Short mmCIF file of C-alpha atoms and ligand atoms in Angstrom, two decimals:
data_model
loop_
_atom_site.label_atom_id
_atom_site.label_comp_id
_atom_site.label_asym_id
_atom_site.label_seq_id
_atom_site.Cartn_x
_atom_site.Cartn_y
_atom_site.Cartn_z
CA MET U 10 69.47 46.96 44.42
CA ASN U 11 70.94 47.41 41.03
CA SER U 12 73.73 44.91 40.61
CA SER U 13 76.19 47.40 39.13
CA ALA U 14 77.65 48.31 42.54
CA VAL U 15 78.42 44.65 43.20
CA ASP U 16 79.93 44.36 39.73
CA GLU U 17 82.27 47.30 40.05
CA VAL U 18 83.39 47.12 43.68
CA VAL U 19 86.26 44.72 42.99
CA GLY U 20 87.65 46.88 40.18
CA LEU U 21 87.38 50.04 42.30
CA CYS U 22 89.16 48.33 45.18
CA GLN U 23 91.86 47.05 42.82
CA ASP U 24 92.43 50.55 41.47
CA LEU U 25 92.79 51.91 45.02
CA LEU U 26 95.17 49.13 46.05
CA ARG U 27 97.37 49.92 43.05
CA ILE U 28 97.82 53.49 44.25
CA ASP U 29 100.62 53.30 46.80
CA THR U 30 99.44 55.46 49.72
CA THR U 31 102.10 54.42 52.23
CA ASN U 32 102.07 56.53 55.35
CA THR U 33 105.38 56.14 57.13
CA GLY U 34 104.61 58.76 59.75
CA ASP U 35 107.28 60.97 58.19
CA PRO U 36 105.76 63.55 55.79
CA ARG U 37 108.86 63.32 53.56
CA THR U 38 108.32 59.64 52.76
CA THR U 39 104.53 59.52 52.86
CA VAL U 40 103.11 59.15 49.35
CA GLY U 41 99.99 58.85 47.27
CA GLU U 42 97.27 60.36 49.43
CA ARG U 43 96.58 63.10 46.92
CA VAL U 44 96.62 60.69 43.97
CA ALA U 45 94.12 58.43 45.75
CA ALA U 46 91.88 61.35 46.75
CA GLU U 47 91.90 62.59 43.14
CA TYR U 48 90.98 59.11 41.96
CA VAL U 49 87.99 59.06 44.33
CA ALA U 50 87.01 62.61 43.31
CA GLY U 51 87.09 61.51 39.67
CA LYS U 52 84.91 58.47 40.29
CA LEU U 53 82.42 60.62 42.22
CA ALA U 54 82.46 63.28 39.50
CA ASP U 55 81.77 60.62 36.82
CA ALA U 56 78.58 59.89 38.70
CA GLY U 57 77.73 63.59 39.11
CA ILE U 58 78.74 63.89 42.76
CA GLU U 59 80.67 67.02 43.60
CA SER U 60 83.36 66.77 46.21
CA ARG U 61 85.89 69.02 47.90
CA LEU U 62 89.55 68.14 48.03
CA LEU U 63 91.23 69.69 51.05
CA GLU U 64 94.96 69.58 51.64
CA SER U 65 96.20 69.84 55.22
CA ALA U 66 99.78 70.01 53.90
CA PRO U 67 101.25 69.53 50.40
CA LYS U 68 99.84 66.26 48.97
CA ARG U 69 98.12 65.35 52.25
CA ALA U 70 94.67 65.35 50.70
CA ASN U 71 91.28 64.75 52.30
CA LEU U 72 88.05 64.53 50.35
CA VAL U 73 84.55 65.44 51.54
CA ALA U 74 81.24 65.27 49.68
CA ARG U 75 77.62 65.64 50.72
CA ILE U 76 74.79 63.76 49.04
CA PRO U 77 71.49 65.50 49.80
CA GLY U 78 68.84 63.27 51.30
CA ALA U 79 65.06 63.26 50.90
CA ASP U 80 64.49 64.74 54.36
CA ARG U 81 67.08 67.43 54.88
CA SER U 82 65.77 68.26 58.34
CA ARG U 83 67.12 64.97 59.64
CA GLY U 84 70.66 64.64 60.99
CA ALA U 85 73.20 63.55 58.41
CA LEU U 86 75.03 60.22 58.40
CA LEU U 87 78.79 60.45 57.98
CA VAL U 88 80.42 57.58 56.09
CA HIS U 89 84.20 57.75 56.35
CA GLY U 90 87.29 55.84 55.32
CA HIS U 91 90.99 56.58 55.28
CA LEU U 92 93.01 56.30 52.09
CA ASP U 93 96.48 55.88 53.60
CA VAL U 94 98.01 52.51 54.44
CA VAL U 95 100.88 51.33 56.62
CA PRO U 96 104.13 50.38 54.85
CA ALA U 97 104.54 46.93 53.28
CA ASP U 98 107.84 45.14 52.74
CA LYS U 99 107.51 43.48 49.34
CA SER U 100 110.14 40.84 50.18
CA GLU U 101 107.89 39.42 52.92
CA TRP U 102 104.78 39.09 50.76
CA SER U 103 103.59 36.27 48.46
CA VAL U 104 102.42 38.90 45.93
CA ASP U 105 103.37 42.48 45.13
CA PRO U 106 101.54 44.43 47.88
CA PHE U 107 100.49 47.12 45.38
CA SER U 108 99.44 44.85 42.51
CA GLY U 109 95.79 44.40 43.44
CA GLU U 110 96.12 40.77 42.41
CA ILE U 111 93.19 38.34 42.62
CA LYS U 112 94.21 34.85 43.70
CA ASP U 113 92.45 31.97 45.50
CA GLY U 114 89.23 33.95 45.88
CA TYR U 115 90.95 36.89 47.56
CA LEU U 116 91.92 40.37 46.47
CA TRP U 117 95.44 40.95 47.78
CA GLY U 118 97.22 44.13 48.71
CA ARG U 119 98.22 46.55 51.42
CA GLY U 120 94.96 48.19 52.44
CA ALA U 121 92.72 45.30 51.34
CA VAL U 122 91.09 45.19 54.78
CA ASP U 123 92.46 48.45 56.23
CA MET U 124 90.58 50.00 54.58
CA LYS U 125 90.42 50.38 50.84
CA ASP U 126 87.82 47.61 50.81
CA PHE U 127 85.32 49.88 52.54
CA ASP U 128 86.48 52.93 50.55
CA ALA U 129 85.59 51.01 47.38
CA MET U 130 82.26 49.74 48.76
CA VAL U 131 81.11 53.26 49.56
CA LEU U 132 82.16 54.49 46.14
CA ALA U 133 80.36 51.62 44.41
CA VAL U 134 77.13 52.20 46.34
CA VAL U 135 76.87 55.96 45.82
CA ARG U 136 77.83 55.70 42.14
CA ASP U 137 75.02 53.20 41.68
CA TRP U 138 72.55 55.54 43.41
CA GLN U 139 73.53 58.39 41.16
CA ARG U 140 73.14 56.28 38.03
CA THR U 141 69.68 55.11 39.05
CA GLY U 142 68.49 58.45 40.44
CA TYR U 143 68.14 57.12 43.97
CA VAL U 144 67.90 59.69 46.79
CA PRO U 145 68.84 58.47 50.30
CA PRO U 146 66.47 59.14 53.20
CA ARG U 147 68.80 61.69 54.80
CA ASP U 148 71.99 63.54 53.93
CA ILE U 149 75.02 61.31 53.56
CA ILE U 150 78.40 62.94 54.11
CA LEU U 151 81.34 61.10 52.59
CA ALA U 152 84.81 61.67 54.01
CA TYR U 153 87.98 60.07 52.64
CA THR U 154 90.84 60.95 54.92
CA ALA U 155 94.62 61.10 54.95
CA ASP U 156 96.94 60.18 57.80
CA GLU U 157 94.81 57.80 59.82
CA GLU U 158 97.76 55.47 60.22
CA ALA U 159 100.09 58.01 61.82
CA GLY U 160 98.11 60.00 64.32
CA MET U 161 95.44 61.71 62.12
CA GLU U 162 97.08 65.10 62.41
CA TYR U 163 96.85 65.72 58.63
CA GLY U 164 93.56 63.88 58.27
CA SER U 165 90.46 63.64 60.42
CA GLN U 166 91.85 65.77 63.24
CA TRP U 167 92.71 68.55 60.85
CA LEU U 168 89.30 68.26 59.17
CA VAL U 169 87.32 68.57 62.40
CA GLN U 170 89.47 71.45 63.61
CA LYS U 171 89.67 73.47 60.38
CA HIS U 172 86.46 72.49 58.62
CA PRO U 173 83.85 71.46 61.17
CA GLU U 174 81.21 73.13 58.95
CA LEU U 175 81.53 70.27 56.47
CA PHE U 176 80.08 67.92 59.08
CA GLU U 177 77.31 70.18 60.25
CA GLY U 178 74.21 68.33 61.31
CA ALA U 179 75.90 64.92 61.32
CA THR U 180 74.52 62.80 64.14
CA GLU U 181 76.04 59.39 63.44
CA ALA U 182 78.97 57.94 61.56
CA ILE U 183 80.11 54.61 60.23
CA GLY U 184 83.68 53.66 59.39
CA GLU U 185 86.23 51.03 60.43
CA VAL U 186 86.71 48.60 62.32
CA GLY U 187 83.60 46.45 62.62
CA GLY U 188 80.79 44.76 60.72
CA TYR U 189 82.78 41.60 60.00
CA SER U 190 81.63 38.09 60.75
CA TYR U 191 82.72 35.58 63.35
CA THR U 192 81.33 32.16 62.55
CA VAL U 193 79.82 30.23 65.46
CA ASN U 194 78.31 27.48 63.30
CA LYS U 195 76.68 27.17 59.90
CA ASP U 196 73.48 28.81 61.14
CA LEU U 197 74.97 31.54 63.28
CA ARG U 198 77.45 34.27 62.55
CA LEU U 199 78.17 37.09 64.95
CA TYR U 200 78.91 40.43 63.31
CA LEU U 201 80.98 42.64 65.55
CA VAL U 202 79.86 46.26 65.54
CA GLN U 203 82.40 48.60 67.07
CA THR U 204 80.77 50.96 69.56
CA ALA U 205 83.81 51.91 71.63
CA GLU U 206 87.53 52.50 71.32
CA LYS U 207 90.21 52.54 73.92
CA GLY U 208 92.02 55.78 74.61
CA LEU U 209 95.65 56.25 73.76
CA ASP U 210 98.35 57.82 75.89
CA TRP U 211 101.91 57.75 74.62
CA LEU U 212 104.10 58.55 77.58
CA ARG U 213 107.75 59.33 77.92
CA LEU U 214 109.36 58.41 81.21
CA HIS U 215 112.38 60.41 82.26
CA ALA U 216 114.82 59.43 84.96
CA THR U 217 117.57 61.75 86.09
CA GLY U 218 120.71 61.00 88.08
CA ARG U 219 124.24 62.17 88.71
CA PRO U 220 126.39 61.94 85.59
CA GLY U 221 129.80 60.41 86.12
CA HIS U 222 132.65 58.13 85.11
CA GLY U 223 131.77 54.54 84.34
CA SER U 224 134.68 53.21 86.43
CA PHE U 225 133.49 54.56 89.82
CA ILE U 226 131.04 53.28 92.39
CA HIS U 227 127.85 55.10 91.47
CA ASP U 228 124.53 54.89 93.32
CA ASP U 229 122.56 57.55 91.41
CA ASN U 230 122.47 56.15 87.87
CA ALA U 231 119.65 57.40 85.62
CA VAL U 232 119.87 54.30 83.41
CA THR U 233 119.37 51.98 86.38
CA ALA U 234 116.43 54.02 87.70
CA LEU U 235 114.76 54.13 84.30
CA ALA U 236 115.35 50.44 83.66
CA GLU U 237 113.69 49.55 86.95
CA ALA U 238 110.65 51.66 86.13
CA VAL U 239 110.39 50.28 82.58
CA ALA U 240 110.68 46.69 83.75
CA ALA U 241 108.04 47.25 86.41
CA VAL U 242 105.61 48.76 83.88
CA GLY U 243 106.29 46.11 81.27
CA ARG U 244 105.74 43.25 83.72
CA HIS U 245 102.63 44.73 85.31
CA ARG U 246 99.24 43.25 84.49
CA PHE U 247 96.49 45.79 84.98
CA PRO U 248 93.31 44.41 86.56
CA VAL U 249 90.31 43.27 84.52
CA VAL U 250 87.71 46.01 84.11
CA VAL U 251 84.57 45.07 82.23
CA THR U 252 83.04 48.16 80.58
CA PRO U 253 79.37 48.24 79.43
CA THR U 254 80.29 47.41 75.83
CA VAL U 255 82.46 44.47 76.81
CA ARG U 256 79.85 43.21 79.27
CA THR U 257 77.23 43.10 76.50
CA PHE U 258 79.72 41.48 74.15
CA LEU U 259 80.63 38.75 76.64
CA GLU U 260 76.99 38.04 77.51
CA GLN U 261 75.99 37.71 73.88
CA VAL U 262 79.01 35.70 72.82
CA GLY U 263 78.60 33.43 75.84
CA GLU U 264 74.98 32.85 74.90
CA ALA U 265 75.79 32.22 71.24
CA LEU U 266 78.52 29.72 72.08
CA GLY U 267 76.57 28.14 74.90
CA ILE U 268 79.30 28.83 77.43
CA ASP U 269 79.29 30.65 80.73
CA ILE U 270 81.64 33.58 80.69
CA ASP U 271 82.42 34.86 84.16
CA PRO U 272 82.58 38.67 83.80
CA ALA U 273 85.02 38.80 86.74
CA ASP U 274 87.40 36.40 85.01
CA PRO U 275 86.66 36.35 81.29
CA GLU U 276 90.16 35.59 80.04
CA LEU U 277 89.89 31.85 79.76
CA ALA U 278 86.70 32.14 77.72
CA ILE U 279 88.16 34.85 75.48
CA ALA U 280 91.19 32.67 74.71
CA LYS U 281 88.79 30.11 73.21
CA LEU U 282 87.32 32.56 70.69
CA GLY U 283 89.91 31.63 68.06
CA PRO U 284 90.36 34.23 65.32
CA ILE U 285 89.01 37.13 67.37
CA ALA U 286 90.69 36.29 70.69
CA ASN U 287 93.47 38.76 69.96
CA LEU U 288 91.04 41.55 69.15
CA ILE U 289 89.11 41.03 72.36
CA GLY U 290 91.91 40.12 74.78
CA ALA U 291 93.16 43.67 75.09
CA THR U 292 89.71 45.12 75.72
CA ILE U 293 89.25 43.95 79.29
CA ARG U 294 92.12 45.83 80.88
CA ASN U 295 94.32 48.89 80.48
CA THR U 296 97.70 48.16 78.92
CA ALA U 297 101.13 49.80 79.06
CA ASN U 298 103.84 48.52 76.75
CA PRO U 299 107.36 50.00 76.75
CA THR U 300 108.36 50.61 73.12
CA ARG U 301 111.53 52.75 73.09
CA LEU U 302 114.61 53.36 75.24
CA GLU U 303 117.05 56.19 75.03
CA ALA U 304 120.10 56.88 77.18
CA GLY U 305 123.80 57.55 77.07
CA TYR U 306 126.30 58.57 74.44
CA LYS U 307 129.51 56.72 75.39
CA ASP U 308 130.33 53.31 76.84
CA ASN U 309 132.23 54.65 79.87
CA VAL U 310 130.08 57.70 80.70
CA ILE U 311 127.10 57.47 83.05
CA PRO U 312 124.49 59.82 81.56
CA GLY U 313 122.52 62.25 83.70
CA ARG U 314 119.27 61.40 81.98
CA ALA U 315 117.50 58.37 80.52
CA SER U 316 114.12 58.16 78.75
CA ALA U 317 111.67 55.53 77.62
CA THR U 318 108.44 55.59 75.65
CA VAL U 319 105.44 53.63 76.87
CA ASP U 320 102.40 52.98 74.67
CA CYS U 321 99.41 53.05 77.01
CA ARG U 322 95.84 52.18 76.03
CA THR U 323 93.03 52.93 78.43
CA LEU U 324 89.47 51.73 78.69
CA PRO U 325 86.60 54.24 78.52
CA GLY U 326 86.40 56.08 81.84
CA GLN U 327 89.75 54.74 83.07
CA ALA U 328 92.27 57.43 82.05
CA GLU U 329 92.69 58.92 85.53
CA SER U 330 92.71 55.78 87.62
CA PHE U 331 95.15 54.29 85.12
CA LEU U 332 97.60 57.16 85.62
CA ALA U 333 97.37 56.86 89.40
CA GLU U 334 98.14 53.15 89.14
CA LEU U 335 101.03 53.80 86.76
CA ARG U 336 102.49 56.37 89.14
CA GLU U 337 102.51 53.77 91.90
CA ILE U 338 104.30 51.27 89.71
CA ILE U 339 107.10 53.56 88.57
CA GLY U 340 107.59 55.32 91.89
CA PRO U 341 107.79 59.04 92.67
CA ASP U 342 111.16 59.87 91.07
CA VAL U 343 110.58 59.08 87.42
CA GLU U 344 108.96 61.94 85.54
CA ILE U 345 105.99 61.31 83.22
CA GLU U 346 105.59 63.34 80.02
CA HIS U 347 102.46 63.00 77.87
CA VAL U 348 103.61 62.93 74.26
CA HIS U 349 100.34 62.20 72.49
CA GLN U 350 96.89 61.62 73.90
CA GLN U 351 93.58 60.59 72.40
CA PRO U 352 90.56 59.93 74.61
CA ALA U 353 88.59 56.71 74.67
CA VAL U 354 85.18 56.86 73.00
CA GLU U 355 82.05 54.85 73.66
CA THR U 356 78.49 55.02 72.40
CA GLU U 357 75.43 52.94 73.20
CA PHE U 358 74.62 49.86 71.18
CA GLY U 359 71.09 50.91 70.36
CA GLY U 360 68.87 53.17 68.26
CA PRO U 361 67.46 53.05 64.72
CA LEU U 362 70.85 52.94 62.97
CA VAL U 363 72.00 49.96 65.05
CA ASN U 364 68.70 48.23 64.30
CA ALA U 365 69.17 48.97 60.60
CA MET U 366 72.63 47.36 60.71
CA GLY U 367 71.14 44.16 62.06
CA ALA U 368 68.33 44.19 59.52
CA ALA U 369 70.69 44.82 56.58
CA LEU U 370 72.92 41.94 57.66
CA ARG U 371 70.04 39.51 58.22
CA ALA U 372 68.61 40.31 54.79
CA GLU U 373 71.85 39.07 53.24
CA ASP U 374 72.74 36.46 55.87
CA PRO U 375 69.81 34.91 57.76
CA GLY U 376 72.27 33.57 60.35
CA ALA U 377 73.56 37.05 61.24
CA ARG U 378 73.48 38.47 64.74
CA THR U 379 75.09 41.78 65.70
CA VAL U 380 77.10 42.24 68.88
CA PRO U 381 78.84 45.40 70.09
CA TYR U 382 82.55 45.40 70.80
CA LEU U 383 85.26 47.63 72.13
CA MET U 384 88.34 48.04 69.99
CA SER U 385 91.78 48.27 71.54
CA GLY U 386 93.19 50.48 68.77
CA GLY U 387 92.08 53.88 67.53
CA THR U 388 90.51 55.17 64.32
CA ASP U 389 89.26 58.41 62.75
CA ALA U 390 86.17 57.94 64.95
CA LYS U 391 88.14 59.58 67.75
CA ALA U 392 88.30 62.84 65.81
CA PHE U 393 84.74 62.74 64.48
CA SER U 394 83.29 61.96 67.89
CA THR U 395 84.67 65.29 69.16
CA LEU U 396 81.95 66.90 67.00
CA GLY U 397 79.30 65.10 69.02
CA ILE U 398 78.81 62.43 66.36
CA ARG U 399 77.99 58.88 67.52
CA CYS U 400 80.58 56.72 65.81
CA PHE U 401 80.27 53.07 64.85
CA GLY U 402 82.72 50.68 63.27
CA PHE U 403 80.66 49.06 60.56
CA ALA U 404 82.41 48.12 57.32
CA PRO U 405 80.46 44.94 56.57
CA LEU U 406 82.34 41.84 55.45
CA GLN U 407 81.46 38.19 55.48
CA LEU U 408 84.57 36.18 56.28
CA PRO U 409 85.44 32.50 55.88
CA PRO U 410 85.22 30.78 59.30
CA ASP U 411 88.90 29.96 59.60
CA LEU U 412 90.40 33.25 58.40
CA ASN U 413 92.59 34.99 60.99
CA PHE U 414 91.14 38.40 60.17
CA ALA U 415 92.83 40.29 63.00
CA ALA U 416 96.26 39.22 61.74
CA LEU U 417 95.59 40.80 58.31
CA PHE U 418 95.46 44.34 59.71
CA HIS U 419 98.90 45.82 59.00
CA GLY U 420 99.93 42.21 58.36
CA ILE U 421 101.84 40.42 55.65
CA ASP U 422 99.67 39.14 52.76
CA GLU U 423 96.76 41.42 53.67
CA ARG U 424 93.80 40.33 51.55
CA VAL U 425 90.04 40.47 51.41
CA PRO U 426 87.70 37.70 50.21
CA VAL U 427 86.17 38.76 46.89
CA GLU U 428 82.76 37.34 47.84
CA GLY U 429 83.00 39.07 51.22
CA LEU U 430 83.57 42.37 49.49
CA LYS U 431 80.49 41.89 47.30
CA PHE U 432 78.48 40.88 50.36
CA GLY U 433 79.66 44.09 52.02
CA VAL U 434 78.37 46.23 49.17
CA ARG U 435 74.93 44.65 49.38
CA VAL U 436 74.74 45.13 53.15
CA LEU U 437 76.05 48.69 53.02
CA ASP U 438 73.55 49.60 50.31
CA ARG U 439 70.67 48.21 52.36
CA LEU U 440 71.86 49.96 55.50
CA LEU U 441 72.26 53.35 53.87
CA ARG U 442 68.87 53.07 52.19
CA ASN U 443 67.28 52.37 55.59
CA SER U 444 69.26 54.71 57.74
ZN1 LIG K 517 92.43 51.59 59.35
#
């Protein structure tokens, strides 16, 4: 490849990090998405790539572009990244989270790994193609989205609902979170390719009782009933369920590390995986974590109603059995309201694109081996997969062996290794040229 993409990726990423695109979840305090989308549009336009800026609400901008491929009869490949970031509290950071500072071999800033790094890589690669007259083998659709960090309502979900025509013919997609390395030893690095995501079900539990005076004997107290249900849910450990993706992951990791991982009881082995243990631990069972409580309005009044929010994450194929189990735990009297639901997604770890990922990685890192994994969180892939697109998390990065990568997502001192970013550009370029 031409080296210009590698040369400019750091500067592009710095520019993006310096645009504050904090998404608080409240449209009144969410900023910068339009500025960032205009920046990307400008960089694409410089290289002669036309794009469309689409606002789902004032300043909630999404950007879509299509680069025609050599064989237009083939299905297109969607390459997507979100431009928004979660908030950062400057007082907790070692550097200004929006300074794009380079220090100790890292580029620092909110969004450095989630996911302005990949946004910049994509931009660097396609700008280089345009400069050198390169035409990719098939159509590449670029999508830069808003609102990934707060439910996707103004971003990918809006795009697929209002403008599905922009993604016509797309068969596969790559985006976050995957493609990063986990070092086994100096000759072997596993690169985790995301092929599945857990589903999300935000529930509100409602308990009702007889309102009354706080000084009386009272056996029908909504707060007590709710508290019992919340405690039962919070203390419950759902059983281990090993889905196809996780089974393959455990087999391959077990083989790479030379350890036997018992699929019926993989927890002990997962705990030994170091930096990625946290990422994997939540992928072998459904989870339900109480996050909010709401009841009462005065110290001496027993309210008639009490509510709690529970953040539930379900494995592919488990949504219904999970709900049945949850109902048993909380009992028949507490009402369940579904506040926000997103289904789990899963695709096979196979096919030409998956093979091309492995080949692109090995060309840059002879010790690379790809393994599929299930992610416990959710991404824009949930929206795009509703269009029938096979979605993969593949934003390639080579990481230092001891870096706690998982902790950087939404974390304090989020940063990306500069060399890892350049590595990512080279791998992405190879992949897209052979996709
Ligand atoms: Zn993200």
